[in-house]
mmCIF file of C-alpha atoms in Angstrom:
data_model
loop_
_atom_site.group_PDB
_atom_site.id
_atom_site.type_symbol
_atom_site.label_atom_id
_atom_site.label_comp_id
_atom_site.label_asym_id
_atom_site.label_seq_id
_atom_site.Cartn_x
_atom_site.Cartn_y
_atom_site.Cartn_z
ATOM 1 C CA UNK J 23 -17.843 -4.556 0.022
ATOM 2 C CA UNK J 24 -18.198 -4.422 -3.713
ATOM 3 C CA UNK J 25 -15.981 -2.969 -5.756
ATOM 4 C CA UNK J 26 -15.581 -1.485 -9.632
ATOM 5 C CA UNK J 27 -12.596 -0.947 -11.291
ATOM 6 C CA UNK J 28 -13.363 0.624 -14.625
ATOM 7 C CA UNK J 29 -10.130 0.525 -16.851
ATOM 8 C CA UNK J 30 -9.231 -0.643 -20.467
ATOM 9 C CA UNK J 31 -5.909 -1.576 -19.543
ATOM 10 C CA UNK J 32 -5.537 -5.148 -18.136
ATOM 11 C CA UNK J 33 -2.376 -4.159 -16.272
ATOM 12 C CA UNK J 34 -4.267 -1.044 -14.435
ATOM 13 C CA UNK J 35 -7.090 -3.568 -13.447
ATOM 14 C CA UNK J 36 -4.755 -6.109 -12.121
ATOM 15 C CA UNK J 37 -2.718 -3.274 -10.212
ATOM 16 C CA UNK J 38 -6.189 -1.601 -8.750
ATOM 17 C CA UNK J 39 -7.740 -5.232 -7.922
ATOM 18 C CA UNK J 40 -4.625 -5.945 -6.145
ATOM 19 C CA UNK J 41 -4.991 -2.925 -3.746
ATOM 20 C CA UNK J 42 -8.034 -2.825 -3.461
ATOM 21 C CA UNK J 43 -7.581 -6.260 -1.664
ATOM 22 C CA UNK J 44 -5.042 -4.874 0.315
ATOM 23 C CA UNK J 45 -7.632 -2.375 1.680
ATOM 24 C CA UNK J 46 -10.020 -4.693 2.944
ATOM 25 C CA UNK J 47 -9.666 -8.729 2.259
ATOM 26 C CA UNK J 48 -13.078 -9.229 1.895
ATOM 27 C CA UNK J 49 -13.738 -7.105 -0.763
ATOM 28 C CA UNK J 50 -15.389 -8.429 -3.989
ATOM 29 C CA UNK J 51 -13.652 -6.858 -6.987
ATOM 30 C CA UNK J 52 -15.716 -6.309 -10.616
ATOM 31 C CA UNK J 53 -14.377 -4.722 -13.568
ATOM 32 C CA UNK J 54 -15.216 -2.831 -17.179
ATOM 33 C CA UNK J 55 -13.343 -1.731 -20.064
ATOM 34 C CA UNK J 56 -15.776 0.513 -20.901
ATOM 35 C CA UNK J 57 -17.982 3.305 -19.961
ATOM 36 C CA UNK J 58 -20.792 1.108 -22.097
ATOM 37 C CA UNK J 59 -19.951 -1.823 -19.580
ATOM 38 C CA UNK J 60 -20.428 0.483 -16.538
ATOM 39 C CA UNK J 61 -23.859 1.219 -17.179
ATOM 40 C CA UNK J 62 -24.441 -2.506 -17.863
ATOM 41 C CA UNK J 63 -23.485 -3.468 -14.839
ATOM 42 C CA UNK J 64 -26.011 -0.327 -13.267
ATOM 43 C CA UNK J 65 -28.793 -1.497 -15.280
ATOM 44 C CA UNK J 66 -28.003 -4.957 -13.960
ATOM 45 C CA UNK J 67 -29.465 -3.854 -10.540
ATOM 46 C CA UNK J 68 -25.277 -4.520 -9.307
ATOM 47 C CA UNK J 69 -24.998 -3.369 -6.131
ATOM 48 C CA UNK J 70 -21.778 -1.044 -5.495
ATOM 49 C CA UNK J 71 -19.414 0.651 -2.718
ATOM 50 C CA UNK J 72 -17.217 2.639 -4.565
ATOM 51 C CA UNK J 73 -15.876 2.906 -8.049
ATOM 52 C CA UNK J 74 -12.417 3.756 -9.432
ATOM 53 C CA UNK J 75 -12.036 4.920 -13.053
ATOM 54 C CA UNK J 76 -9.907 6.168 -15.761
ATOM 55 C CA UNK J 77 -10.679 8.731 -17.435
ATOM 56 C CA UNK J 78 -9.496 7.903 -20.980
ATOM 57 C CA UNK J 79 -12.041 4.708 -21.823
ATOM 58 C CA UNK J 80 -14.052 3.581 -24.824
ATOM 59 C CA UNK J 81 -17.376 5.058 -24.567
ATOM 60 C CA UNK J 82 -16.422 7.605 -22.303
ATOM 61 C CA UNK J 83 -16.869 11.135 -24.257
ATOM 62 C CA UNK J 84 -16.002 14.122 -21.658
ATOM 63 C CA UNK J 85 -16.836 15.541 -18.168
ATOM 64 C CA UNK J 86 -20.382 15.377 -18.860
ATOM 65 C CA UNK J 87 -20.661 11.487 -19.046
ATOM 66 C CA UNK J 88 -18.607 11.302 -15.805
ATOM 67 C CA UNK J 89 -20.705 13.849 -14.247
ATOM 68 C CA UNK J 90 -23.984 11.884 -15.090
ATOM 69 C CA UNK J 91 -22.272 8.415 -13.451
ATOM 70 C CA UNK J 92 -21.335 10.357 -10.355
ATOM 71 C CA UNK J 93 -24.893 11.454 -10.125
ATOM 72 C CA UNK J 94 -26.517 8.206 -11.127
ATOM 73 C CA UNK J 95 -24.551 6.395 -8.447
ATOM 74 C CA UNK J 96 -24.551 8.718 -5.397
ATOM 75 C CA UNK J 97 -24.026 8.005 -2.706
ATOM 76 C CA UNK J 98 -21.575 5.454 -3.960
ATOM 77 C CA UNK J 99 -18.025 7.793 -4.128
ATOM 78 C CA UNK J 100 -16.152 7.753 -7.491
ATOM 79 C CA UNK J 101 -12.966 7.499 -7.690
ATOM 80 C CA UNK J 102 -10.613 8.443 -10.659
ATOM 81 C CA UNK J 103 -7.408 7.077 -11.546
ATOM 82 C CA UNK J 104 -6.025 8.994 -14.097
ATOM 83 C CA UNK J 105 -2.395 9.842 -16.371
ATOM 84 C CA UNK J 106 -3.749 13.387 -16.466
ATOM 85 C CA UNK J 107 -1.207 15.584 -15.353
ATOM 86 C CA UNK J 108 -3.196 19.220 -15.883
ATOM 87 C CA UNK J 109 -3.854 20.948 -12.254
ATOM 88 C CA UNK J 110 -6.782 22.423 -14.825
ATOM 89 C CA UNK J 111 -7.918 19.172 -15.817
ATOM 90 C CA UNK J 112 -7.895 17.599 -12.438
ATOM 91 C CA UNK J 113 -9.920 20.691 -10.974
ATOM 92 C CA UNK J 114 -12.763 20.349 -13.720
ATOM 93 C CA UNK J 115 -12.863 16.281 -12.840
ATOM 94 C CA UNK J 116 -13.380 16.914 -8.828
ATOM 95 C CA UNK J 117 -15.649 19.923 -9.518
ATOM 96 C CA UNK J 118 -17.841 16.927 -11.461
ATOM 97 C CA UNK J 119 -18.440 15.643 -8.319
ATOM 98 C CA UNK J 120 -15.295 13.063 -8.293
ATOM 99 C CA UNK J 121 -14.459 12.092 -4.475
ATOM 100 C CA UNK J 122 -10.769 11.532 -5.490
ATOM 101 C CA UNK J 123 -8.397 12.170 -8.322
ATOM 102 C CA UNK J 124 -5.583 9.834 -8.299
ATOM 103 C CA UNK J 125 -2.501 10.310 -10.343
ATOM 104 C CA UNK J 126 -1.102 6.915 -11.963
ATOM 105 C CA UNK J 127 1.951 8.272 -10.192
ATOM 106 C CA UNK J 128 1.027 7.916 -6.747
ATOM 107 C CA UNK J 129 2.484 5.349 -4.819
ATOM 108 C CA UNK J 130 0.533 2.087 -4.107
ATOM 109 C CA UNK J 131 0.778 2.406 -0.389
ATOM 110 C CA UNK J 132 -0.878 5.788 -1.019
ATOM 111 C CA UNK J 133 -3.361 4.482 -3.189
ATOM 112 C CA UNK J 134 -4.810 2.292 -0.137
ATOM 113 C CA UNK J 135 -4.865 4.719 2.113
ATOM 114 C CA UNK J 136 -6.478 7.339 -0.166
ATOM 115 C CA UNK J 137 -9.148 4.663 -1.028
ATOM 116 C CA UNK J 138 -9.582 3.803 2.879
ATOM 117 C CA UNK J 139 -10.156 7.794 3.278
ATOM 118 C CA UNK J 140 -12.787 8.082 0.152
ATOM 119 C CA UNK J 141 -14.788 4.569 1.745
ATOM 120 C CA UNK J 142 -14.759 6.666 4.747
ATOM 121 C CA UNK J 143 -16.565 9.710 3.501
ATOM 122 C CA UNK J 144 -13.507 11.585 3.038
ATOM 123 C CA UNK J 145 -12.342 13.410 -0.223
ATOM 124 C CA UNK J 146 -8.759 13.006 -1.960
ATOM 125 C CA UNK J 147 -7.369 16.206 -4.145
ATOM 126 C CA UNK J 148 -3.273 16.041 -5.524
ATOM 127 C CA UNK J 149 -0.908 17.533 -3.757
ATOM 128 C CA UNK J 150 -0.096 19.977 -7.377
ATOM 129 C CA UNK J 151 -3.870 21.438 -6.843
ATOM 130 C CA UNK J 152 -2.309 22.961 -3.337
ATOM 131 C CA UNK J 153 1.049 24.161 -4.445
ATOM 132 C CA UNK J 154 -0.614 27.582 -6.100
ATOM 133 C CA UNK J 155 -1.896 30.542 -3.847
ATOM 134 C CA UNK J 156 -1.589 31.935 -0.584
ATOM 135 C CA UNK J 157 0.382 29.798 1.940
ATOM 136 C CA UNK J 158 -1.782 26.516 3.940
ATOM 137 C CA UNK J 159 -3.857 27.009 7.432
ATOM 138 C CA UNK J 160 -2.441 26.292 10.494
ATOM 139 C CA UNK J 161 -3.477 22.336 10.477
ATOM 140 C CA UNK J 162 -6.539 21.420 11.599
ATOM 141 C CA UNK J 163 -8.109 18.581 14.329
ATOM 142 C CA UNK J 164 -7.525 15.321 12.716
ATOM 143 C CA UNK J 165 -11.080 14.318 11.469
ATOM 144 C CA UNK J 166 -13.278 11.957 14.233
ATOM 145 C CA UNK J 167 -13.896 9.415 11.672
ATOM 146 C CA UNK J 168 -11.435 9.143 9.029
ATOM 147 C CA UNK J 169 -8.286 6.375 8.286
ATOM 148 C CA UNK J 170 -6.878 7.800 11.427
ATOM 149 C CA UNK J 171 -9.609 6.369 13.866
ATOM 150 C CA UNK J 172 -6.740 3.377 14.751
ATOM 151 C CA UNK J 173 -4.397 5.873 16.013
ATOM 152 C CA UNK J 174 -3.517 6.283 19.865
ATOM 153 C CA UNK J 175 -4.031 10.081 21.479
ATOM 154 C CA UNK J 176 -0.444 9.959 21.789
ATOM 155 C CA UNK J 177 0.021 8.835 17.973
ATOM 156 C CA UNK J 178 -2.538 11.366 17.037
ATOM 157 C CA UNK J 179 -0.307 14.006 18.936
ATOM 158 C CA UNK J 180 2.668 12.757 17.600
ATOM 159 C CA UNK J 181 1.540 12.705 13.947
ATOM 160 C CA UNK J 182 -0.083 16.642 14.909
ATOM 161 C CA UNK J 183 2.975 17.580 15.549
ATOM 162 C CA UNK J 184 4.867 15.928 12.247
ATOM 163 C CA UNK J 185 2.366 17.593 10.185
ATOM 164 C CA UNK J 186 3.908 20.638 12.066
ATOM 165 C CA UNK J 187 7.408 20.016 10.567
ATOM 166 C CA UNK J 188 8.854 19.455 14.445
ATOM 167 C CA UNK J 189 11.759 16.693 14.607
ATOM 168 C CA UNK J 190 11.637 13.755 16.915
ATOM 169 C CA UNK J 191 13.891 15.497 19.425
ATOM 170 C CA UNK J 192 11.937 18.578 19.377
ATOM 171 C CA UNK J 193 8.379 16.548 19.583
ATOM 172 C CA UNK J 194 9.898 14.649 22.691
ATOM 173 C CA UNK J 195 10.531 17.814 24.153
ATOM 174 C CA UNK J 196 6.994 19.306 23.229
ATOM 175 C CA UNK J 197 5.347 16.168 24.758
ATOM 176 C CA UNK J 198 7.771 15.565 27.531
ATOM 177 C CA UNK J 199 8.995 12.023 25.899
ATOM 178 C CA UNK J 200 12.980 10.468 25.483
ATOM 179 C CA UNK J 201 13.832 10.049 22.246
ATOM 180 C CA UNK J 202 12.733 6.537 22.227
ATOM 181 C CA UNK J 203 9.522 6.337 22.780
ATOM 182 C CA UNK J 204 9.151 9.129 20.055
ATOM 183 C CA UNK J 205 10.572 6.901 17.863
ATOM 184 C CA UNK J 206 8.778 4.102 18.768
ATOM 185 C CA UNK J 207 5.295 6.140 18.562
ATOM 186 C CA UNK J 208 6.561 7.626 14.864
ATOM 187 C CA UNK J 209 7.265 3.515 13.881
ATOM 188 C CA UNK J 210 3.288 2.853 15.338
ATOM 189 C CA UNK J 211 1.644 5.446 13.399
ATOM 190 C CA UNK J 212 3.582 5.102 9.864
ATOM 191 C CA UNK J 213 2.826 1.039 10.730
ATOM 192 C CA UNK J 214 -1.177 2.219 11.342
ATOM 193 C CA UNK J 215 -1.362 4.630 8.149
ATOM 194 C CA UNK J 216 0.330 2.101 6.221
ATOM 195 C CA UNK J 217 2.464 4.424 4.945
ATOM 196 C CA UNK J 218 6.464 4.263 4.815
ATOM 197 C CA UNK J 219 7.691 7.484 5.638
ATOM 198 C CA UNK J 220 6.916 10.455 7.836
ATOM 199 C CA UNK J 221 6.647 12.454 4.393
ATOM 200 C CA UNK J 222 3.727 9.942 3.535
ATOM 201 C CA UNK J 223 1.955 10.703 6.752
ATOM 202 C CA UNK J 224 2.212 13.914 6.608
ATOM 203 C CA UNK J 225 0.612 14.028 3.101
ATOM 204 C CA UNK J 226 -1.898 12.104 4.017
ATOM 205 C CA UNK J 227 -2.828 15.149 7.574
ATOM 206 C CA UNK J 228 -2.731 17.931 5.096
ATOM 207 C CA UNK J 229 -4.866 16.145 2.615
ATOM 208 C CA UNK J 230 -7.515 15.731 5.382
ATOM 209 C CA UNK J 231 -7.311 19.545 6.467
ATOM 210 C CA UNK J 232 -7.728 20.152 3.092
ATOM 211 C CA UNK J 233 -11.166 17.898 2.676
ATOM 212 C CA UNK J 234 -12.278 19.816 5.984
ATOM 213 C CA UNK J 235 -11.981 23.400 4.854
ATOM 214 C CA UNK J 236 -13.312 22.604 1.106
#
């Protein structure tokens, strides 16, 4: 697995390298400072599985440059990793064709798991992009192939019913479990997420019913 992490901020690179790591050990990690050294690296025949970006570069002049990457590159997903704050900003990157938009803000245990859902074909939109209209779905099946494939049926029912806003008592009574063993089930799927809270896990369901109905 090759990845590029195309930042002019040492810091940023360092940061993304180290995740990216985290993500899969084996992954070989390349970098730019530029939107100039991106397309060197393209017209160097390098082979690549997914790229993460700022949006804010030298060379880079608007939507239109990162539009013509995302095409040049597909199927490889593009990932951006951005301080832009502007629900209308972030809705003009991912309607470019950007697989994820990832505030600086997030938190790094996030940041794996949204990369682990983008390598897996799935898509990544904020959280402030759903806050507007009319109110969320019921949720939806958890995806068949998706960073939830190392879930149990019983985690996957537990974590259904999370996303559902039930408490451990009243998932122990949906499922016919002591209080325990829903406890120890919550522990196995925020351990197999990677994540370190239910809130976290939750997030990371509704952001996967979101990618479905899109």
């Amino acid at each position: 697995m090759q990845v590029l992490i195309a930042d002019d901020h040492s810091i940023v690179r360092s940061g993304l390298t180290h995740l990216v790591t985290e993500m899969n050990e084996a992954a070989t990690v390349l970098t730019a400072t530029s939107y100039g050294q991106i397309g060197e690296l393209l017209d160097a025949g390098t082979a690549l599985d997914l790229i993460v970006m700022d949006l804010r570069m030298p060379g880079l002049s608007g939507l239109n440059d990162l539009e013509a990457l995302v095409r040049r590159v597909a199927p490889v997903p593009v990932a951006v990793f951005s301080m832009v704050d502007s629900p209308e900003e972030m809705r003009a990157v991912l309607a470019r064709g950007v697989r994820a938009f990832i505030p600086k803000s997030t938190d790094d245990v996030l940041i794996v798991n949204i990369l682990r859902l983008v390598m897996a074909g799935g898509s990544y939109v904020p959280p402030v992009l759903g806050m507007a209209g009319a109110a969320a779905p019921a949720p939806a099946p958890l995806p068949a192939h998706s960073l939830f494939d190392g879930l149990t049926r019983r985690q996957l029912d537990v974590l259904d019913l999370l996303a559902k806003g039930l408490s451990n008592q009243e998932i122990g009574e949906r499922l016919g479990l002591n209080l325990s063993t829903v406890k120890t089930h919550v522990t196995g799927v925020l351990k197999a997420l990677g994540v370190g809270s239910r809130t976290q896990a939750v997030l990371l369901v509704k952001d996967a019913d979101r990618d479905r109905l899109v």
